[in-house]
Amino acid sequence: ISKQEIPHPEWLAGFVTGEGSFFVKINKSRNKAGVGVQLVFQVAQHVRDTDLLKSFISYFKCGRYVRPTQEKWGYFQCTKFLDNYDIIKEFFIKHPIQGSKAKDFLDWVEVAEMIKKGDHLTEEGSSKIINIKAGMNTGRL
């Protein structure tokens, strides 16, 4: 397809329902809780759809396109907290995704709200986030 673009918000919500991922990345940190938390929104596709994924950047006005070396796929990814919180979260609240992935999105939003309040900087909050993450993207119905 020579011209790939997002026709309307509902199309994008449907596409992400099938092809997108909402996940929480956990790593070590020097903060009091010892845990770093990052929200990630990502959509991966074959390189033939590079233009479509790059159009996500202009559509959302955030994120980036990444193509791992030697791979036949690439992905649109948004990792900045405020972009995820203010743009991605609000878009999918207004244009909901469907199915089991909607549960992953709701968990992602719960973690986003915890980060916004600073709960991720406490041991109790980071433990709760780790438990939420453990249930995400697990093939639930």
Tab-separated table of C-alpha atoms in Angstrom:
chain	number	residue	atom	x	y	z
A	1	ILE	CA	0.000	0.000	0.000
A	2	SER	CA	1.645	3.193	-1.105
A	3	LYS	CA	-0.246	5.674	1.071
A	4	GLN	CA	-0.736	4.465	4.609
A	5	GLU	CA	-2.511	6.719	7.047
A	6	ILE	CA	-4.979	6.545	9.890
A	7	PRO	CA	-8.465	7.125	8.454
A	8	HIS	CA	-10.259	7.902	11.755
A	9	PRO	CA	-9.899	7.385	15.528
A	10	GLU	CA	-12.173	4.335	15.675
A	11	TRP	CA	-10.049	2.604	13.017
A	12	LEU	CA	-6.960	3.275	15.132
A	13	ALA	CA	-8.660	1.934	18.276
A	14	GLY	CA	-9.608	-1.223	16.379
A	15	PHE	CA	-6.111	-1.614	14.954
A	16	VAL	CA	-4.557	-1.271	18.415
A	17	THR	CA	-7.095	-3.772	19.784
A	18	GLY	CA	-5.527	-6.328	17.450
A	19	GLU	CA	-1.938	-5.174	17.149
A	20	GLY	CA	-1.041	-2.926	20.101
A	21	SER	CA	0.471	-3.526	23.519
A	22	PHE	CA	0.177	-1.671	26.799
A	23	PHE	CA	2.811	-2.773	29.246
A	24	VAL	CA	4.725	-1.740	32.323
A	25	LYS	CA	8.503	-1.963	32.394
A	26	ILE	CA	10.153	-2.521	35.779
A	27	ASN	CA	13.851	-2.016	36.466
A	28	LYS	CA	16.170	-1.266	39.336
A	29	SER	CA	16.380	2.299	40.519
A	30	ARG	CA	18.205	4.346	43.106
A	31	ASN	CA	14.965	5.696	44.547
A	32	LYS	CA	13.742	4.749	48.020
A	33	ALA	CA	11.678	1.826	46.719
A	34	GLY	CA	14.568	0.537	44.600
A	35	VAL	CA	12.245	0.101	41.610
A	36	GLY	CA	11.872	2.130	38.422
A	37	VAL	CA	8.538	1.997	36.608
A	38	GLN	CA	7.906	2.962	32.997
A	39	LEU	CA	4.700	2.864	30.970
A	40	VAL	CA	5.054	1.668	27.383
A	41	PHE	CA	2.553	1.786	24.529
A	42	GLN	CA	3.711	-0.064	21.432
A	43	VAL	CA	2.452	-1.270	18.053
A	44	ALA	CA	4.644	-3.633	15.998
A	45	GLN	CA	4.276	-4.505	12.309
A	46	HIS	CA	6.220	-5.885	9.353
A	47	VAL	CA	8.526	-3.328	7.709
A	48	ARG	CA	6.141	-3.084	4.749
A	49	ASP	CA	3.939	-1.068	7.137
A	50	THR	CA	6.673	1.338	8.241
A	51	ASP	CA	4.803	4.341	6.816
A	52	LEU	CA	1.689	3.418	8.768
A	53	LEU	CA	3.618	3.140	12.027
A	54	LYS	CA	5.407	6.417	11.344
A	55	SER	CA	2.016	8.056	10.807
A	56	PHE	CA	1.254	7.279	14.471
A	57	ILE	CA	3.945	9.807	15.421
A	58	SER	CA	2.215	12.654	13.585
A	59	TYR	CA	-1.246	11.469	14.634
A	60	PHE	CA	-0.455	11.340	18.357
A	61	LYS	CA	2.269	14.027	18.207
A	62	CYS	CA	4.517	11.787	20.307
A	63	GLY	CA	6.440	8.534	20.222
A	64	ARG	CA	9.009	7.197	17.811
A	65	TYR	CA	9.516	4.518	15.195
A	66	VAL	CA	12.135	1.843	15.869
A	67	ARG	CA	13.378	-0.894	13.560
A	68	PRO	CA	15.755	-3.330	15.217
A	69	THR	CA	18.802	-4.096	13.070
A	70	GLN	CA	18.404	-7.105	10.786
A	71	GLU	CA	14.701	-7.529	11.656
A	72	LYS	CA	11.785	-7.566	9.230
A	73	TRP	CA	9.582	-5.683	11.644
A	74	GLY	CA	9.517	-2.362	13.416
A	75	TYR	CA	7.380	-0.649	15.975
A	76	PHE	CA	5.850	2.620	17.050
A	77	GLN	CA	6.611	3.171	20.712
A	78	CYS	CA	5.695	5.779	23.284
A	79	THR	CA	7.641	5.675	26.562
A	80	LYS	CA	7.522	9.247	27.894
A	81	PHE	CA	5.277	9.327	30.924
A	82	LEU	CA	3.493	12.603	30.163
A	83	ASP	CA	2.865	11.604	26.537
A	84	ASN	CA	1.421	8.283	27.677
A	85	TYR	CA	-0.582	9.932	30.444
A	86	ASP	CA	-1.876	12.997	28.601
A	87	ILE	CA	-2.157	11.737	25.026
A	88	ILE	CA	-2.276	7.939	24.743
A	89	LYS	CA	-4.390	7.311	27.866
A	90	GLU	CA	-6.861	10.049	26.990
A	91	PHE	CA	-7.185	8.853	23.374
A	92	PHE	CA	-8.057	5.290	24.403
A	93	ILE	CA	-10.446	6.456	27.109
A	94	LYS	CA	-12.295	8.450	24.436
A	95	HIS	CA	-11.927	5.677	21.798
A	96	PRO	CA	-11.951	2.407	23.778
A	97	ILE	CA	-10.213	-0.740	22.642
A	98	GLN	CA	-12.106	-4.022	22.890
A	99	GLY	CA	-11.600	-7.538	24.180
A	100	SER	CA	-9.073	-8.809	26.664
A	101	LYS	CA	-6.582	-6.095	25.687
A	102	ALA	CA	-8.975	-3.578	27.241
A	103	LYS	CA	-8.146	-5.184	30.610
A	104	ASP	CA	-4.448	-4.630	29.993
A	105	PHE	CA	-5.218	-0.998	29.173
A	106	LEU	CA	-7.207	-0.557	32.407
A	107	ASP	CA	-4.305	-2.011	34.419
A	108	TRP	CA	-1.924	0.299	32.524
A	109	VAL	CA	-4.134	3.267	33.425
A	110	GLU	CA	-4.184	2.186	37.086
A	111	VAL	CA	-0.382	2.134	37.103
A	112	ALA	CA	-0.330	5.521	35.330
A	113	GLU	CA	-2.496	7.013	38.073
A	114	MET	CA	-0.240	5.523	40.742
A	115	ILE	CA	2.833	7.025	39.066
A	116	LYS	CA	1.089	10.394	38.767
A	117	LYS	CA	0.484	10.357	42.546
A	118	GLY	CA	4.058	9.237	43.266
A	119	ASP	CA	2.998	5.851	44.667
A	120	HIS	CA	5.675	4.106	42.588
A	121	LEU	CA	8.291	5.733	44.808
A	122	THR	CA	7.147	3.805	47.888
A	123	GLU	CA	7.771	0.139	48.637
A	124	GLU	CA	4.036	-0.500	49.050
A	125	GLY	CA	3.195	1.239	45.767
A	126	SER	CA	5.950	-0.445	43.791
A	127	SER	CA	4.849	-3.842	45.164
A	128	LYS	CA	1.293	-3.161	44.031
A	129	ILE	CA	2.544	-2.143	40.570
A	130	ILE	CA	4.609	-5.333	40.304
A	131	ASN	CA	1.487	-7.364	41.160
A	132	ILE	CA	-0.593	-5.499	38.571
A	133	LYS	CA	2.120	-6.047	35.951
A	134	ALA	CA	2.186	-9.779	36.723
A	135	GLY	CA	-1.418	-10.106	35.526
A	136	MET	CA	-1.018	-8.072	32.355
A	137	ASN	CA	-0.591	-9.490	28.850
A	138	THR	CA	-1.206	-13.032	30.064
A	139	GLY	CA	-3.817	-14.182	27.553
A	140	ARG	CA	-6.731	-13.447	29.835
A	141	LEU	CA	-10.271	-13.674	28.536
